[in-house]
């Protein structure tokens, strides 16, 4: 995870690892969006993702730019979890809408969407120079 320099000033290495773990956990907690897509229409899942991203990433931006006072670590973890979980709402709603609109070509659609996610990660890894767990500079 790329951590802004201003945020690194607030955290020591142990807490930074903990915050990074929460960041990754937020991306893997997609079952919330998957369960909600069974009950609500797809546009509402997208709206939930927008709200989660706005709250999570917006508050992180306010913290990094020093427009909010320093928060407790557990509050910061909840904010990060909300912001990264918003992305799973986008991914889930895109996947479900594609599968509903093209039921015959389900396999290729899922493969293409997952391939784009992997391709994006590979591009970021290549651009930022990640190698063997050592961060490069973007």
mmCIF file with all atom_site columns, C-alpha atoms in Angstrom:
data_model
loop_
_atom_site.group_PDB
_atom_site.id
_atom_site.type_symbol
_atom_site.label_atom_id
_atom_site.label_alt_id
_atom_site.label_comp_id
_atom_site.label_asym_id
_atom_site.label_entity_id
_atom_site.label_seq_id
_atom_site.pdbx_PDB_ins_code
_atom_site.Cartn_x
_atom_site.Cartn_y
_atom_site.Cartn_z
_atom_site.occupancy
_atom_site.B_iso_or_equiv
_atom_site.pdbx_formal_charge
_atom_site.auth_seq_id
_atom_site.auth_comp_id
_atom_site.auth_asym_id
_atom_site.auth_atom_id
_atom_site.pdbx_PDB_model_num
ATOM 1   C CA . UNK A 1 1   ? 0.000   0.000   0.000   1.00 0.00 ? 1   UNK A CA 1
ATOM 2   C CA . UNK A 1 2   ? 1.267   3.425   -0.832  1.00 0.00 ? 2   UNK A CA 1
ATOM 3   C CA . UNK A 1 3   ? 1.086   5.564   2.278   1.00 0.00 ? 3   UNK A CA 1
ATOM 4   C CA . UNK A 1 4   ? 1.357   9.345   1.990   1.00 0.00 ? 4   UNK A CA 1
ATOM 5   C CA . UNK A 1 5   ? 4.349   10.857  3.765   1.00 0.00 ? 5   UNK A CA 1
ATOM 6   C CA . UNK A 1 6   ? 2.118   12.998  5.978   1.00 0.00 ? 6   UNK A CA 1
ATOM 7   C CA . UNK A 1 7   ? 0.311   9.888   7.227   1.00 0.00 ? 7   UNK A CA 1
ATOM 8   C CA . UNK A 1 8   ? 3.636   8.151   7.909   1.00 0.00 ? 8   UNK A CA 1
ATOM 9   C CA . UNK A 1 9   ? 4.481   10.958  10.319  1.00 0.00 ? 9   UNK A CA 1
ATOM 10  C CA . UNK A 1 10  ? 1.507   10.014  12.515  1.00 0.00 ? 10  UNK A CA 1
ATOM 11  C CA . UNK A 1 11  ? 2.277   6.306   12.738  1.00 0.00 ? 11  UNK A CA 1
ATOM 12  C CA . UNK A 1 12  ? 5.254   4.223   13.743  1.00 0.00 ? 12  UNK A CA 1
ATOM 13  C CA . UNK A 1 13  ? 6.084   0.992   11.868  1.00 0.00 ? 13  UNK A CA 1
ATOM 14  C CA . UNK A 1 14  ? 3.954   -1.345  13.971  1.00 0.00 ? 14  UNK A CA 1
ATOM 15  C CA . UNK A 1 15  ? 0.822   0.773   13.618  1.00 0.00 ? 15  UNK A CA 1
ATOM 16  C CA . UNK A 1 16  ? 1.548   1.336   9.944   1.00 0.00 ? 16  UNK A CA 1
ATOM 17  C CA . UNK A 1 17  ? 1.535   -2.434  9.347   1.00 0.00 ? 17  UNK A CA 1
ATOM 18  C CA . UNK A 1 18  ? -1.737  -2.688  11.278  1.00 0.00 ? 18  UNK A CA 1
ATOM 19  C CA . UNK A 1 19  ? -3.344  0.078   9.207   1.00 0.00 ? 19  UNK A CA 1
ATOM 20  C CA . UNK A 1 20  ? -2.148  -1.584  5.981   1.00 0.00 ? 20  UNK A CA 1
ATOM 21  C CA . UNK A 1 21  ? -3.700  -4.864  7.121   1.00 0.00 ? 21  UNK A CA 1
ATOM 22  C CA . UNK A 1 22  ? -7.012  -3.088  7.726   1.00 0.00 ? 22  UNK A CA 1
ATOM 23  C CA . UNK A 1 23  ? -6.734  -1.544  4.256   1.00 0.00 ? 23  UNK A CA 1
ATOM 24  C CA . UNK A 1 24  ? -6.342  -4.987  2.670   1.00 0.00 ? 24  UNK A CA 1
ATOM 25  C CA . UNK A 1 25  ? -9.101  -6.449  4.849   1.00 0.00 ? 25  UNK A CA 1
ATOM 26  C CA . UNK A 1 26  ? -11.500 -3.775  3.610   1.00 0.00 ? 26  UNK A CA 1
ATOM 27  C CA . UNK A 1 27  ? -10.931 -4.894  0.045   1.00 0.00 ? 27  UNK A CA 1
ATOM 28  C CA . UNK A 1 28  ? -11.558 -8.536  0.900   1.00 0.00 ? 28  UNK A CA 1
ATOM 29  C CA . UNK A 1 29  ? -14.772 -7.956  2.838   1.00 0.00 ? 29  UNK A CA 1
ATOM 30  C CA . UNK A 1 30  ? -16.949 -8.128  -0.242  1.00 0.00 ? 30  UNK A CA 1
ATOM 31  C CA . UNK A 1 31  ? -19.606 -10.391 1.201   1.00 0.00 ? 31  UNK A CA 1
ATOM 32  C CA . UNK A 1 32  ? -21.498 -7.323  2.430   1.00 0.00 ? 32  UNK A CA 1
ATOM 33  C CA . UNK A 1 33  ? -22.011 -6.093  -1.132  1.00 0.00 ? 33  UNK A CA 1
ATOM 34  C CA . UNK A 1 34  ? -22.722 -9.621  -2.330  1.00 0.00 ? 34  UNK A CA 1
ATOM 35  C CA . UNK A 1 35  ? -25.439 -10.067 0.269   1.00 0.00 ? 35  UNK A CA 1
ATOM 36  C CA . UNK A 1 36  ? -26.958 -6.671  -0.394  1.00 0.00 ? 36  UNK A CA 1
ATOM 37  C CA . UNK A 1 37  ? -27.164 -7.252  -4.153  1.00 0.00 ? 37  UNK A CA 1
ATOM 38  C CA . UNK A 1 38  ? -29.629 -10.073 -3.468  1.00 0.00 ? 38  UNK A CA 1
ATOM 39  C CA . UNK A 1 39  ? -31.997 -7.683  -1.691  1.00 0.00 ? 39  UNK A CA 1
ATOM 40  C CA . UNK A 1 40  ? -31.500 -4.260  -3.279  1.00 0.00 ? 40  UNK A CA 1
ATOM 41  C CA . UNK A 1 41  ? -31.253 -3.132  -6.908  1.00 0.00 ? 41  UNK A CA 1
ATOM 42  C CA . UNK A 1 42  ? -27.815 -2.628  -8.441  1.00 0.00 ? 42  UNK A CA 1
ATOM 43  C CA . UNK A 1 43  ? -28.026 1.174   -8.496  1.00 0.00 ? 43  UNK A CA 1
ATOM 44  C CA . UNK A 1 44  ? -28.471 1.190   -4.710  1.00 0.00 ? 44  UNK A CA 1
ATOM 45  C CA . UNK A 1 45  ? -25.337 -0.924  -4.250  1.00 0.00 ? 45  UNK A CA 1
ATOM 46  C CA . UNK A 1 46  ? -23.449 1.618   -6.379  1.00 0.00 ? 46  UNK A CA 1
ATOM 47  C CA . UNK A 1 47  ? -24.873 4.408   -4.206  1.00 0.00 ? 47  UNK A CA 1
ATOM 48  C CA . UNK A 1 48  ? -23.741 2.586   -1.058  1.00 0.00 ? 48  UNK A CA 1
ATOM 49  C CA . UNK A 1 49  ? -20.256 2.299   -2.607  1.00 0.00 ? 49  UNK A CA 1
ATOM 50  C CA . UNK A 1 50  ? -20.217 6.018   -3.359  1.00 0.00 ? 50  UNK A CA 1
ATOM 51  C CA . UNK A 1 51  ? -21.192 6.877   0.213   1.00 0.00 ? 51  UNK A CA 1
ATOM 52  C CA . UNK A 1 52  ? -18.605 4.490   1.697   1.00 0.00 ? 52  UNK A CA 1
ATOM 53  C CA . UNK A 1 53  ? -15.848 5.863   -0.533  1.00 0.00 ? 53  UNK A CA 1
ATOM 54  C CA . UNK A 1 54  ? -16.848 9.443   0.144   1.00 0.00 ? 54  UNK A CA 1
ATOM 55  C CA . UNK A 1 55  ? -16.822 8.903   3.886   1.00 0.00 ? 55  UNK A CA 1
ATOM 56  C CA . UNK A 1 56  ? -13.689 6.757   4.026   1.00 0.00 ? 56  UNK A CA 1
ATOM 57  C CA . UNK A 1 57  ? -11.440 8.408   1.468   1.00 0.00 ? 57  UNK A CA 1
ATOM 58  C CA . UNK A 1 58  ? -12.794 11.881  2.194   1.00 0.00 ? 58  UNK A CA 1
ATOM 59  C CA . UNK A 1 59  ? -12.001 11.639  5.885   1.00 0.00 ? 59  UNK A CA 1
ATOM 60  C CA . UNK A 1 60  ? -8.538  10.255  5.142   1.00 0.00 ? 60  UNK A CA 1
ATOM 61  C CA . UNK A 1 61  ? -7.936  13.206  2.826   1.00 0.00 ? 61  UNK A CA 1
ATOM 62  C CA . UNK A 1 62  ? -9.082  15.599  5.553   1.00 0.00 ? 62  UNK A CA 1
ATOM 63  C CA . UNK A 1 63  ? -6.710  13.921  8.024   1.00 0.00 ? 63  UNK A CA 1
ATOM 64  C CA . UNK A 1 64  ? -3.725  14.015  5.689   1.00 0.00 ? 64  UNK A CA 1
ATOM 65  C CA . UNK A 1 65  ? -4.277  17.675  4.819   1.00 0.00 ? 65  UNK A CA 1
ATOM 66  C CA . UNK A 1 66  ? -4.564  18.478  8.567   1.00 0.00 ? 66  UNK A CA 1
ATOM 67  C CA . UNK A 1 67  ? -8.125  19.759  8.323   1.00 0.00 ? 67  UNK A CA 1
ATOM 68  C CA . UNK A 1 68  ? -9.205  17.303  11.023  1.00 0.00 ? 68  UNK A CA 1
ATOM 69  C CA . UNK A 1 69  ? -7.486  16.730  14.343  1.00 0.00 ? 69  UNK A CA 1
ATOM 70  C CA . UNK A 1 70  ? -5.564  13.505  14.895  1.00 0.00 ? 70  UNK A CA 1
ATOM 71  C CA . UNK A 1 71  ? -7.949  10.622  15.550  1.00 0.00 ? 71  UNK A CA 1
ATOM 72  C CA . UNK A 1 72  ? -7.573  7.458   17.587  1.00 0.00 ? 72  UNK A CA 1
ATOM 73  C CA . UNK A 1 73  ? -6.159  4.535   15.634  1.00 0.00 ? 73  UNK A CA 1
ATOM 74  C CA . UNK A 1 74  ? -9.311  2.443   15.877  1.00 0.00 ? 74  UNK A CA 1
ATOM 75  C CA . UNK A 1 75  ? -11.338 5.294   14.354  1.00 0.00 ? 75  UNK A CA 1
ATOM 76  C CA . UNK A 1 76  ? -8.792  5.561   11.548  1.00 0.00 ? 76  UNK A CA 1
ATOM 77  C CA . UNK A 1 77  ? -9.103  1.801   10.940  1.00 0.00 ? 77  UNK A CA 1
ATOM 78  C CA . UNK A 1 78  ? -12.898 2.028   10.719  1.00 0.00 ? 78  UNK A CA 1
ATOM 79  C CA . UNK A 1 79  ? -12.598 4.903   8.252   1.00 0.00 ? 79  UNK A CA 1
ATOM 80  C CA . UNK A 1 80  ? -10.116 2.963   6.102   1.00 0.00 ? 80  UNK A CA 1
ATOM 81  C CA . UNK A 1 81  ? -12.295 -0.158  6.241   1.00 0.00 ? 81  UNK A CA 1
ATOM 82  C CA . UNK A 1 82  ? -15.314 1.847   5.069   1.00 0.00 ? 82  UNK A CA 1
ATOM 83  C CA . UNK A 1 83  ? -13.404 3.513   2.249   1.00 0.00 ? 83  UNK A CA 1
ATOM 84  C CA . UNK A 1 84  ? -11.926 0.333   0.846   1.00 0.00 ? 84  UNK A CA 1
ATOM 85  C CA . UNK A 1 85  ? -15.166 -1.601  1.242   1.00 0.00 ? 85  UNK A CA 1
ATOM 86  C CA . UNK A 1 86  ? -16.824 0.914   -1.081  1.00 0.00 ? 86  UNK A CA 1
ATOM 87  C CA . UNK A 1 87  ? -14.694 -0.463  -3.906  1.00 0.00 ? 87  UNK A CA 1
ATOM 88  C CA . UNK A 1 88  ? -16.146 -3.931  -3.401  1.00 0.00 ? 88  UNK A CA 1
ATOM 89  C CA . UNK A 1 89  ? -19.609 -2.470  -3.940  1.00 0.00 ? 89  UNK A CA 1
ATOM 90  C CA . UNK A 1 90  ? -18.521 -1.168  -7.355  1.00 0.00 ? 90  UNK A CA 1
ATOM 91  C CA . UNK A 1 91  ? -16.902 -4.442  -8.348  1.00 0.00 ? 91  UNK A CA 1
ATOM 92  C CA . UNK A 1 92  ? -19.836 -6.544  -7.184  1.00 0.00 ? 92  UNK A CA 1
ATOM 93  C CA . UNK A 1 93  ? -22.448 -4.399  -8.896  1.00 0.00 ? 93  UNK A CA 1
ATOM 94  C CA . UNK A 1 94  ? -20.455 -4.379  -12.157 1.00 0.00 ? 94  UNK A CA 1
ATOM 95  C CA . UNK A 1 95  ? -20.054 -8.152  -12.047 1.00 0.00 ? 95  UNK A CA 1
ATOM 96  C CA . UNK A 1 96  ? -23.708 -8.845  -11.201 1.00 0.00 ? 96  UNK A CA 1
ATOM 97  C CA . UNK A 1 97  ? -25.061 -6.452  -13.829 1.00 0.00 ? 97  UNK A CA 1
ATOM 98  C CA . UNK A 1 98  ? -22.845 -7.997  -16.527 1.00 0.00 ? 98  UNK A CA 1
ATOM 99  C CA . UNK A 1 99  ? -23.897 -11.523 -15.590 1.00 0.00 ? 99  UNK A CA 1
ATOM 100 C CA . UNK A 1 100 ? -27.583 -10.521 -15.532 1.00 0.00 ? 100 UNK A CA 1
ATOM 101 C CA . UNK A 1 101 ? -27.374 -8.732  -18.886 1.00 0.00 ? 101 UNK A CA 1
ATOM 102 C CA . UNK A 1 102 ? -25.358 -11.451 -20.646 1.00 0.00 ? 102 UNK A CA 1
ATOM 103 C CA . UNK A 1 103 ? -26.410 -14.787 -19.099 1.00 0.00 ? 103 UNK A CA 1
ATOM 104 C CA . UNK A 1 104 ? -25.155 -16.891 -22.012 1.00 0.00 ? 104 UNK A CA 1
ATOM 105 C CA . UNK A 1 105 ? -21.597 -15.521 -21.803 1.00 0.00 ? 105 UNK A CA 1
ATOM 106 C CA . UNK A 1 106 ? -21.217 -15.690 -18.038 1.00 0.00 ? 106 UNK A CA 1
ATOM 107 C CA . UNK A 1 107 ? -17.797 -17.341 -17.951 1.00 0.00 ? 107 UNK A CA 1
ATOM 108 C CA . UNK A 1 108 ? -15.993 -14.987 -20.345 1.00 0.00 ? 108 UNK A CA 1
ATOM 109 C CA . UNK A 1 109 ? -17.529 -11.935 -18.645 1.00 0.00 ? 109 UNK A CA 1
ATOM 110 C CA . UNK A 1 110 ? -16.342 -12.975 -15.206 1.00 0.00 ? 110 UNK A CA 1
ATOM 111 C CA . UNK A 1 111 ? -12.936 -13.830 -16.637 1.00 0.00 ? 111 UNK A CA 1
ATOM 112 C CA . UNK A 1 112 ? -12.608 -10.475 -18.399 1.00 0.00 ? 112 UNK A CA 1
ATOM 113 C CA . UNK A 1 113 ? -13.638 -8.489  -15.312 1.00 0.00 ? 113 UNK A CA 1
ATOM 114 C CA . UNK A 1 114 ? -11.279 -10.419 -13.049 1.00 0.00 ? 114 UNK A CA 1
ATOM 115 C CA . UNK A 1 115 ? -8.543  -10.143 -15.665 1.00 0.00 ? 115 UNK A CA 1
ATOM 116 C CA . UNK A 1 116 ? -8.877  -6.371  -15.713 1.00 0.00 ? 116 UNK A CA 1
ATOM 117 C CA . UNK A 1 117 ? -8.532  -6.312  -11.928 1.00 0.00 ? 117 UNK A CA 1
ATOM 118 C CA . UNK A 1 118 ? -5.345  -8.358  -12.138 1.00 0.00 ? 118 UNK A CA 1
ATOM 119 C CA . UNK A 1 119 ? -4.039  -6.300  -15.045 1.00 0.00 ? 119 UNK A CA 1
ATOM 120 C CA . UNK A 1 120 ? -4.576  -3.090  -13.093 1.00 0.00 ? 120 UNK A CA 1
ATOM 121 C CA . UNK A 1 121 ? -2.628  -4.511  -10.160 1.00 0.00 ? 121 UNK A CA 1
ATOM 122 C CA . UNK A 1 122 ? 0.204   -5.559  -12.477 1.00 0.00 ? 122 UNK A CA 1
ATOM 123 C CA . UNK A 1 123 ? 0.373   -2.092  -14.052 1.00 0.00 ? 123 UNK A CA 1
ATOM 124 C CA . UNK A 1 124 ? 0.509   -0.405  -10.647 1.00 0.00 ? 124 UNK A CA 1
ATOM 125 C CA . UNK A 1 125 ? 3.166   -2.864  -9.498  1.00 0.00 ? 125 UNK A CA 1
ATOM 126 C CA . UNK A 1 126 ? 5.252   -2.226  -12.599 1.00 0.00 ? 126 UNK A CA 1
ATOM 127 C CA . UNK A 1 127 ? 4.827   1.565   -12.500 1.00 0.00 ? 127 UNK A CA 1
ATOM 128 C CA . UNK A 1 128 ? 5.621   1.919   -8.814  1.00 0.00 ? 128 UNK A CA 1
ATOM 129 C CA . UNK A 1 129 ? 8.550   -0.492  -8.937  1.00 0.00 ? 129 UNK A CA 1
ATOM 130 C CA . UNK A 1 130 ? 7.397   -2.946  -6.265  1.00 0.00 ? 130 UNK A CA 1
ATOM 131 C CA . UNK A 1 131 ? 9.878   -5.765  -6.005  1.00 0.00 ? 131 UNK A CA 1
ATOM 132 C CA . UNK A 1 132 ? 10.217  -8.400  -3.309  1.00 0.00 ? 132 UNK A CA 1
ATOM 133 C CA . UNK A 1 133 ? 8.188   -6.408  -0.778  1.00 0.00 ? 133 UNK A CA 1
ATOM 134 C CA . UNK A 1 134 ? 10.265  -3.235  -1.162  1.00 0.00 ? 134 UNK A CA 1
ATOM 135 C CA . UNK A 1 135 ? 8.338   -0.134  -2.195  1.00 0.00 ? 135 UNK A CA 1
ATOM 136 C CA . UNK A 1 136 ? 9.519   1.994   -5.058  1.00 0.00 ? 136 UNK A CA 1
ATOM 137 C CA . UNK A 1 137 ? 8.393   5.516   -5.638  1.00 0.00 ? 137 UNK A CA 1
ATOM 138 C CA . UNK A 1 138 ? 5.374   6.390   -7.765  1.00 0.00 ? 138 UNK A CA 1
#
